[in-house]
Short mmCIF file of C-alpha atoms in Angstrom, two decimals:
data_model
loop_
_atom_site.label_atom_id
_atom_site.label_comp_id
_atom_site.label_asym_id
_atom_site.label_seq_id
_atom_site.Cartn_x
_atom_site.Cartn_y
_atom_site.Cartn_z
CA ALA A 16 -9.92 -6.95 27.22
CA ALA A 17 -6.54 -6.73 28.97
CA THR A 18 -5.02 -6.23 25.51
CA ALA A 19 -6.77 -2.84 25.31
CA ILE A 20 -4.71 -1.27 28.10
CA HIS A 21 -1.73 -3.47 29.04
CA GLN A 22 1.33 -3.93 26.90
CA HIS A 23 1.54 -7.28 25.14
CA LEU A 24 3.09 -8.97 22.13
CA ARG A 25 1.18 -9.87 18.96
CA TYR A 26 2.26 -12.40 16.34
CA ASN A 27 2.47 -11.50 12.65
CA PRO A 28 1.84 -14.79 10.78
CA LEU A 29 2.85 -13.27 7.42
CA ARG A 30 6.35 -12.43 8.67
CA ASP A 31 6.82 -14.95 11.51
CA SER A 32 7.66 -12.05 13.83
CA TRP A 33 6.24 -10.24 16.85
CA VAL A 34 5.17 -6.66 17.53
CA LEU A 35 5.10 -5.00 20.96
CA VAL A 36 1.82 -3.14 21.61
CA SER A 37 2.07 -0.51 24.40
CA ALA A 38 -1.32 1.19 24.38
CA HIS A 39 -0.75 3.21 27.56
CA ARG A 40 2.01 5.22 25.85
CA MET A 41 -0.44 7.31 23.81
CA LYS A 42 -1.02 9.32 27.00
CA ARG A 43 2.54 10.64 27.07
CA PRO A 44 2.99 14.33 26.21
CA TRP A 45 4.26 15.17 22.74
CA ALA A 46 6.63 18.06 22.19
CA GLY A 47 6.67 17.72 18.40
CA GLN A 48 5.02 19.99 15.86
CA VAL A 49 1.25 19.63 15.70
CA GLU A 50 0.03 22.46 13.45
CA LYS A 51 -1.60 21.68 10.15
CA PRO A 52 0.81 21.99 7.24
CA PRO A 53 -0.17 24.41 4.47
CA GLU A 54 -1.89 22.68 1.59
CA GLU A 55 0.47 22.89 -1.34
CA HIS A 56 -1.18 24.29 -4.43
CA ILE A 57 -0.24 21.83 -7.16
CA PRO A 58 -0.82 23.02 -10.72
CA ARG A 59 -2.89 20.66 -12.90
CA PHE A 60 -0.20 20.93 -15.57
CA ASP A 61 3.39 22.04 -14.99
CA PRO A 62 5.62 22.40 -18.10
CA ARG A 63 8.62 21.43 -15.93
CA ASN A 64 7.08 18.23 -14.52
CA PRO A 65 8.54 15.16 -16.34
CA LEU A 66 5.38 13.12 -15.61
CA CYS A 67 2.89 15.48 -17.27
CA PRO A 68 1.51 14.70 -20.76
CA GLY A 69 3.57 16.13 -23.64
CA ASN A 70 6.58 16.99 -21.46
CA THR A 71 10.20 15.93 -21.97
CA ARG A 72 11.74 13.49 -19.46
CA ALA A 73 15.33 13.29 -18.20
CA ASN A 74 16.41 10.98 -21.05
CA GLY A 75 15.06 13.35 -23.70
CA GLU A 76 11.97 11.27 -24.49
CA ILE A 77 8.68 13.13 -24.90
CA ASN A 78 5.58 11.84 -23.13
CA PRO A 79 2.52 11.26 -25.31
CA ASN A 80 -0.58 13.38 -24.62
CA TYR A 81 -2.02 10.52 -22.58
CA ASP A 82 -5.56 10.74 -21.23
CA SER A 83 -5.71 7.85 -18.71
CA THR A 84 -2.79 5.69 -17.52
CA PHE A 85 0.71 5.98 -18.98
CA VAL A 86 3.58 3.50 -18.44
CA PHE A 87 7.24 4.09 -19.29
CA GLU A 88 10.66 2.68 -18.39
CA ASN A 89 12.12 4.36 -15.29
CA ASP A 90 14.82 6.81 -16.40
CA PHE A 91 16.87 5.92 -13.28
CA PRO A 92 16.21 2.17 -12.82
CA ALA A 93 17.40 0.20 -9.78
CA LEU A 94 17.35 -2.97 -11.90
CA GLN A 95 18.49 -3.47 -15.49
CA PRO A 96 17.86 -6.53 -17.65
CA ASP A 97 21.47 -7.17 -18.67
CA ALA A 98 23.56 -6.81 -15.48
CA PRO A 99 26.61 -9.16 -15.42
CA ASP A 100 26.81 -12.19 -13.12
CA PRO A 101 29.16 -11.60 -10.14
CA GLY A 102 30.61 -15.14 -10.46
CA SER A 103 30.39 -18.12 -8.12
CA ASP A 104 33.79 -18.41 -6.41
CA GLN A 105 32.65 -17.17 -2.99
CA HIS A 106 33.30 -17.40 0.74
CA PRO A 107 30.07 -18.10 2.74
CA LEU A 108 30.45 -14.71 4.45
CA PHE A 109 30.82 -12.80 1.18
CA GLN A 110 28.06 -14.03 -1.08
CA SER A 111 26.60 -12.25 -4.07
CA LYS A 112 24.20 -13.22 -6.84
CA ALA A 113 23.09 -11.82 -10.18
CA ALA A 114 20.22 -9.30 -10.01
CA ARG A 115 18.38 -8.42 -13.19
CA GLY A 116 15.07 -6.79 -13.92
CA VAL A 117 13.10 -3.87 -15.25
CA CYS A 118 11.69 -0.80 -13.50
CA LYS A 119 8.63 0.96 -14.86
CA VAL A 120 6.76 4.08 -13.79
CA MET A 121 3.01 4.30 -14.24
CA CYS A 122 1.04 7.55 -14.17
CA PHE A 123 -2.54 7.09 -12.94
CA HIS A 124 -4.01 10.18 -14.59
CA PRO A 125 -2.95 13.11 -16.83
CA TRP A 126 -3.57 15.72 -14.09
CA SER A 127 -0.99 16.50 -11.38
CA ASP A 128 -3.49 17.96 -8.89
CA ILE A 129 -5.52 14.76 -8.46
CA THR A 130 -5.08 11.71 -6.20
CA LEU A 131 -6.77 8.28 -6.29
CA PRO A 132 -9.66 9.22 -3.95
CA PHE A 133 -10.63 12.06 -6.34
CA MET A 134 -10.46 9.94 -9.48
CA LYS A 135 -13.73 8.53 -10.85
CA THR A 136 -14.29 4.81 -10.25
CA PRO A 137 -13.85 3.90 -13.98
CA GLU A 138 -10.53 5.80 -13.96
CA VAL A 139 -9.34 3.76 -10.96
CA VAL A 140 -10.49 0.57 -12.75
CA LYS A 141 -8.15 1.55 -15.62
CA VAL A 142 -5.27 1.72 -13.10
CA ILE A 143 -6.16 -1.76 -11.76
CA ASP A 144 -6.44 -3.14 -15.32
CA LYS A 145 -3.00 -1.74 -16.13
CA TRP A 146 -1.53 -3.27 -12.95
CA ALA A 147 -3.01 -6.64 -13.97
CA GLU A 148 -1.62 -6.28 -17.50
CA LEU A 149 1.88 -5.51 -16.17
CA VAL A 150 1.81 -8.52 -13.82
CA GLU A 151 0.65 -10.72 -16.70
CA ASP A 152 3.29 -9.36 -19.06
CA LEU A 153 6.37 -9.02 -16.82
CA GLY A 154 5.34 -12.06 -14.78
CA SER A 155 5.56 -14.29 -17.84
CA THR A 156 9.35 -14.31 -17.31
CA TYR A 157 10.21 -12.60 -14.01
CA PRO A 158 9.66 -14.44 -10.68
CA TRP A 159 8.48 -11.30 -8.90
CA VAL A 160 6.64 -8.18 -10.03
CA GLN A 161 6.37 -5.55 -7.30
CA ILE A 162 3.72 -2.86 -7.74
CA PHE A 163 4.18 -0.06 -5.20
CA GLU A 164 3.12 3.54 -4.67
CA ASN A 165 4.95 6.05 -2.46
CA LYS A 166 2.61 8.94 -1.79
CA GLY A 167 3.69 12.21 -0.19
CA ALA A 168 7.01 13.94 0.42
CA VAL A 169 7.25 12.34 3.89
CA MET A 170 7.50 8.95 2.11
CA GLY A 171 10.29 10.23 -0.13
CA CYS A 172 8.05 10.86 -3.12
CA SER A 173 9.70 13.53 -5.23
CA ASN A 174 6.83 14.20 -7.65
CA PRO A 175 3.21 15.10 -6.71
CA HIS A 176 1.82 13.72 -10.00
CA PRO A 177 -0.31 10.60 -9.23
CA HIS A 178 1.90 7.63 -10.09
CA CYS A 179 3.30 4.31 -8.90
CA GLN A 180 6.20 2.06 -9.82
CA VAL A 181 6.46 -1.52 -11.02
CA TRP A 182 9.75 -3.37 -10.55
CA ALA A 183 10.17 -6.88 -11.96
CA SER A 184 13.14 -8.88 -10.65
CA SER A 185 15.00 -12.06 -11.53
CA PHE A 186 14.90 -13.04 -7.82
CA LEU A 187 12.25 -13.35 -5.12
CA PRO A 188 12.86 -10.37 -2.76
CA ASN A 189 13.08 -10.79 1.04
CA GLU A 190 9.54 -9.76 2.03
CA PRO A 191 7.70 -11.89 -0.55
CA ALA A 192 10.06 -14.83 0.15
CA LEU A 193 9.21 -14.60 3.86
CA SER A 194 5.49 -14.23 3.11
CA ASP A 195 5.70 -17.23 0.76
CA ARG A 196 7.27 -19.41 3.46
CA CYS A 197 4.77 -18.33 6.15
CA GLN A 198 1.72 -18.84 3.92
CA ARG A 199 3.07 -22.23 2.78
CA ASP A 200 3.64 -23.39 6.39
CA TYR A 201 0.14 -22.28 7.43
CA HIS A 202 -1.44 -24.02 4.43
CA GLN A 203 0.39 -27.27 5.19
CA LYS A 204 -0.72 -27.20 8.84
CA HIS A 205 -4.31 -25.99 8.40
CA GLY A 206 -5.26 -26.97 4.86
CA GLU A 207 -6.46 -23.52 3.79
CA PRO A 208 -4.83 -20.23 2.79
CA LEU A 209 -3.81 -18.12 5.80
CA LEU A 210 -5.27 -14.86 4.48
CA LEU A 211 -8.53 -16.44 3.35
CA GLN A 212 -9.11 -17.77 6.88
CA TYR A 213 -7.94 -14.43 8.33
CA ALA A 214 -10.42 -12.43 6.20
CA LYS A 215 -13.28 -14.71 7.31
CA GLN A 216 -12.35 -14.25 10.97
CA GLU A 217 -12.00 -10.46 10.67
CA ALA A 218 -15.34 -10.13 8.84
CA GLU A 219 -16.98 -11.96 11.78
CA LYS A 220 -15.15 -10.08 14.56
CA LYS A 221 -15.67 -6.66 12.89
CA GLU A 222 -13.50 -4.77 15.44
CA ARG A 223 -10.60 -4.16 13.02
CA VAL A 224 -12.64 -3.70 9.83
CA VAL A 225 -12.28 -0.24 8.25
CA VAL A 226 -14.32 -0.65 5.04
CA GLN A 227 -15.87 -3.67 3.37
CA SER A 228 -17.83 -4.59 0.28
CA SER A 229 -19.16 -7.76 -1.33
CA HIS A 230 -15.72 -8.71 -2.74
CA TRP A 231 -13.19 -6.91 -0.50
CA LEU A 232 -12.28 -6.24 3.10
CA ALA A 233 -9.88 -3.58 4.44
CA VAL A 234 -8.71 -4.09 8.03
CA VAL A 235 -6.11 -2.70 10.40
CA PRO A 236 -4.36 -6.06 10.79
CA TYR A 237 -4.19 -7.61 14.28
CA TRP A 238 -0.37 -7.44 14.00
CA ALA A 239 -0.14 -3.93 12.44
CA THR A 240 3.09 -2.01 13.12
CA TRP A 241 2.35 1.39 11.61
CA PRO A 242 -0.37 3.34 13.48
CA TYR A 243 -2.95 3.34 10.68
CA GLN A 244 -1.63 0.45 8.60
CA THR A 245 -4.24 -1.45 6.61
CA LEU A 246 -4.45 -4.76 4.79
CA LEU A 247 -6.73 -5.03 1.76
CA LEU A 248 -8.04 -8.55 1.13
CA PRO A 249 -10.27 -10.23 -1.46
CA ARG A 250 -12.99 -12.45 0.05
CA ARG A 251 -12.50 -15.07 -2.67
CA HIS A 252 -9.33 -17.16 -3.04
CA VAL A 253 -7.31 -15.19 -5.63
CA LEU A 254 -3.62 -15.77 -6.40
CA ARG A 255 -2.68 -12.70 -8.43
CA ILE A 256 -4.11 -9.33 -9.40
CA ASN A 257 -4.54 -10.46 -13.03
CA ASP A 258 -6.91 -13.22 -11.78
CA LEU A 259 -9.50 -10.66 -10.61
CA THR A 260 -12.83 -10.62 -12.45
CA ALA A 261 -14.22 -7.40 -13.98
CA GLU A 262 -16.70 -7.21 -11.10
CA GLU A 263 -13.94 -7.61 -8.48
CA ARG A 264 -11.86 -4.89 -10.18
CA GLU A 265 -14.81 -2.50 -10.18
CA ASP A 266 -15.42 -3.25 -6.50
CA LEU A 267 -11.69 -2.87 -5.72
CA ALA A 268 -11.68 0.60 -7.33
CA ALA A 269 -14.64 1.62 -5.15
CA ILE A 270 -13.13 0.25 -1.91
CA MET A 271 -9.76 1.90 -2.62
CA LYS A 272 -11.52 5.25 -3.07
CA ARG A 273 -13.41 4.73 0.24
CA LEU A 274 -10.29 3.71 2.17
CA LEU A 275 -8.13 6.54 0.78
CA THR A 276 -10.89 9.11 1.44
CA LYS A 277 -10.97 8.01 5.08
CA TYR A 278 -7.18 8.28 5.22
CA ASP A 279 -7.34 11.88 3.94
CA ASN A 280 -10.19 12.70 6.36
CA LEU A 281 -8.25 11.44 9.41
CA PHE A 282 -6.02 14.52 9.71
CA GLU A 283 -7.57 16.53 6.85
CA VAL A 284 -4.46 16.28 4.75
CA SER A 285 -3.51 14.40 1.57
CA PHE A 286 -2.48 11.28 3.50
CA PRO A 287 1.01 9.93 2.81
CA TYR A 288 1.74 6.21 2.62
CA SER A 289 3.70 3.46 0.94
CA MET A 290 1.50 0.73 -0.46
CA GLY A 291 2.09 -2.34 -2.54
CA TRP A 292 0.58 -5.57 -3.86
CA HIS A 293 1.70 -9.06 -2.90
CA GLY A 294 0.49 -12.03 -4.92
CA ALA A 295 1.78 -15.48 -5.80
CA PRO A 296 5.24 -15.46 -7.45
CA THR A 297 5.39 -15.55 -11.25
CA GLY A 298 7.83 -16.54 -14.03
CA PRO A 299 9.22 -20.03 -13.26
CA HIS A 300 6.78 -20.28 -10.29
CA LEU A 301 3.72 -20.20 -12.61
CA LYS A 302 4.19 -23.97 -13.10
CA GLU A 303 4.22 -24.64 -9.32
CA ASP A 304 1.32 -25.11 -6.92
CA ASN A 305 0.81 -21.70 -5.27
CA SER A 306 -2.55 -22.44 -3.65
CA HIS A 307 -1.15 -21.30 -0.26
CA TRP A 308 -1.03 -17.73 -1.62
CA GLN A 309 -3.74 -15.09 -1.34
CA LEU A 310 -3.51 -11.75 -3.17
CA HIS A 311 -3.36 -8.74 -0.80
CA ALA A 312 -2.26 -5.11 -0.61
CA HIS A 313 -0.42 -3.46 2.27
CA TYR A 314 -0.83 0.23 3.11
CA TYR A 315 1.87 1.64 5.39
CA PRO A 316 1.13 5.26 6.38
CA PRO A 317 3.65 7.01 8.68
CA LEU A 318 1.38 9.53 10.44
CA LEU A 319 0.75 8.99 14.15
CA ARG A 320 -0.97 11.85 15.98
CA SER A 321 -1.62 14.59 13.46
CA ALA A 322 -0.79 15.76 9.96
CA THR A 323 2.67 16.75 11.19
CA VAL A 324 3.58 14.07 13.73
CA LYS A 325 4.86 10.86 12.19
CA LYS A 326 5.99 7.59 13.69
CA PHE A 327 9.71 6.95 13.39
CA MET A 328 10.98 3.37 13.21
CA VAL A 329 14.07 3.95 15.31
CA GLY A 330 15.86 2.73 18.43
CA TYR A 331 13.94 -0.23 19.81
CA GLU A 332 12.29 -0.95 16.42
CA MET A 333 15.63 -1.07 14.61
CA LEU A 334 17.54 -2.93 17.31
CA ALA A 335 14.96 -5.13 19.04
CA GLN A 336 11.52 -5.44 17.42
CA GLU A 337 8.55 -3.51 16.07
CA GLN A 338 6.52 -1.51 18.61
CA ARG A 339 3.30 0.51 18.45
CA ASP A 340 1.42 2.77 20.88
CA LEU A 341 -2.12 2.93 19.52
CA THR A 342 -3.82 -0.50 19.45
CA PRO A 343 -4.92 -1.77 16.01
CA GLU A 344 -8.51 -1.83 17.35
CA GLN A 345 -8.36 1.86 18.33
CA ALA A 346 -6.89 2.76 14.93
CA ALA A 347 -9.56 0.75 13.08
CA GLU A 348 -12.39 2.33 15.10
CA LYS A 349 -11.06 5.81 14.36
CA LEU A 350 -10.83 5.13 10.62
CA ARG A 351 -14.15 3.28 10.50
CA ASN A 352 -16.02 6.20 12.11
CA LEU A 353 -14.68 8.79 9.68
CA PRO A 354 -17.04 10.05 6.96
CA GLU A 355 -16.76 8.59 3.46
CA GLU A 356 -17.27 12.01 1.90
CA HIS A 357 -13.91 13.71 1.32
CA TYR A 358 -13.27 16.74 3.57
CA LYS A 359 -12.33 18.78 0.50
CA SER A 360 -15.67 18.21 -1.23
CA ARG A 361 -17.36 19.20 2.07
CA GLU A 362 -15.28 22.39 2.18
CA GLU A 363 -16.13 23.15 -1.46
CA GLN A 364 -19.86 22.69 -0.80
CA GLU A 365 -19.69 24.89 2.31
CA GLY A 366 -17.76 27.51 0.31
CA ALA A 367 -20.38 27.44 -2.45
CA GLY A 368 -23.14 27.70 0.17
CA LYS A 369 -21.52 30.81 1.69
CA GLU A 370 -21.23 32.34 -1.79
CA ARG A 371 -24.94 31.79 -2.40
CA MET A 372 -25.85 33.43 0.94
CA LYS A 373 -23.95 36.62 0.11
#
C-alpha cells in the first residue's frame, strides 16, 4: 500500500520505459483557472463546415448527403503515395528514408452536434465496421494503418464535427515499432501475449478496471502517464480490428459509449482526448507470425483537475521522464464510480420535469 502515498517508479512494458508516480503532489495548491467553460452551442448543420453532408470542401469537392459514416482523402495530407526517394548516399548522422502513404478522414455521423457517447449503438457499430474495412483495405499493402481521433480544441481539433483520421504509411512508425519489440520480447520470455496476460490480471485485481463486458475491458493502465488515460482490451486473443466478430464489435460499441459517457461525466464537459488503435502490423507483415500482438486502443485525455485545468507534458517529462500526480488506482476509482447515464440526459430530464411542474 506504500504505492498509494509515496512516490515510486512504475514500468511500462509496452514502451520499455518508466513513469514517476508522485501521489502526494495532488495536495499542492493550484492557481490555474478552475471555472467551468461555457458549453459551445454547435449547430447540427453548418453550411460553412467542410465535414457536413452536401457541403464543399477545400479542394472544391462536394460531400455526398451521407447518412452514416463518410470517408474521404484528407485535403491536406501528411503522407502522399508518390513521394520521391531521398537517395541512399548518407552519413550515419544524417539519415533519411522514403515516406509514402495515404491520409483519410472519416466522419462518424452526419450531425455536427453529436459525439460518440450520444450515438446509438448500431451507429457506433457502423464506425467500427468502417475502421475494420479501412484496415483490411489499406493494410493489404501498407505496413501500418493508424486510426486516431483527436477530440476537442484542447487536443488541437479544429472541427467539432464527429470524425477521426486514418493514416496508412510505407513504414512502421516509432510507437508501433516499440510496442512490437516489447510485445515480441514478452512473448518469447513468457510464451503468451503480454496484453492478454495483462487483461487477465487486471480483471482479477479489479482496482484499475473502469468498465468491463463479456468481450472487453477498459482499465487505467498500471503505467498510465496521463491522469485519466485508459487502455481498451479485448479478452480474446485478437491481432487486428478486422478480426473482431460481429458480437465483439457490438460489445465494443457499447463499451465505448459507456467509457466515453463516464469521461464526459467526470467534469461535466465534452471530454477531450486523443485516442487510437494499435494492432499487428499489416502489408508485408501479414505473412509473418504476429502472435505476440494483441489489439488494443489507447485513450489519452489531457484534463487533470477540472474542465479547465489540463496536464502539461513539460519540463521534467520532456527532459527526464514521464511523471504523474494522481495514482492510476485513484483515477480508475473515480471513473468507475461515475454514473453511466450522461449528465446531459439527466439535465434534460430534470428540465422536462421542471416544465411539467409549472
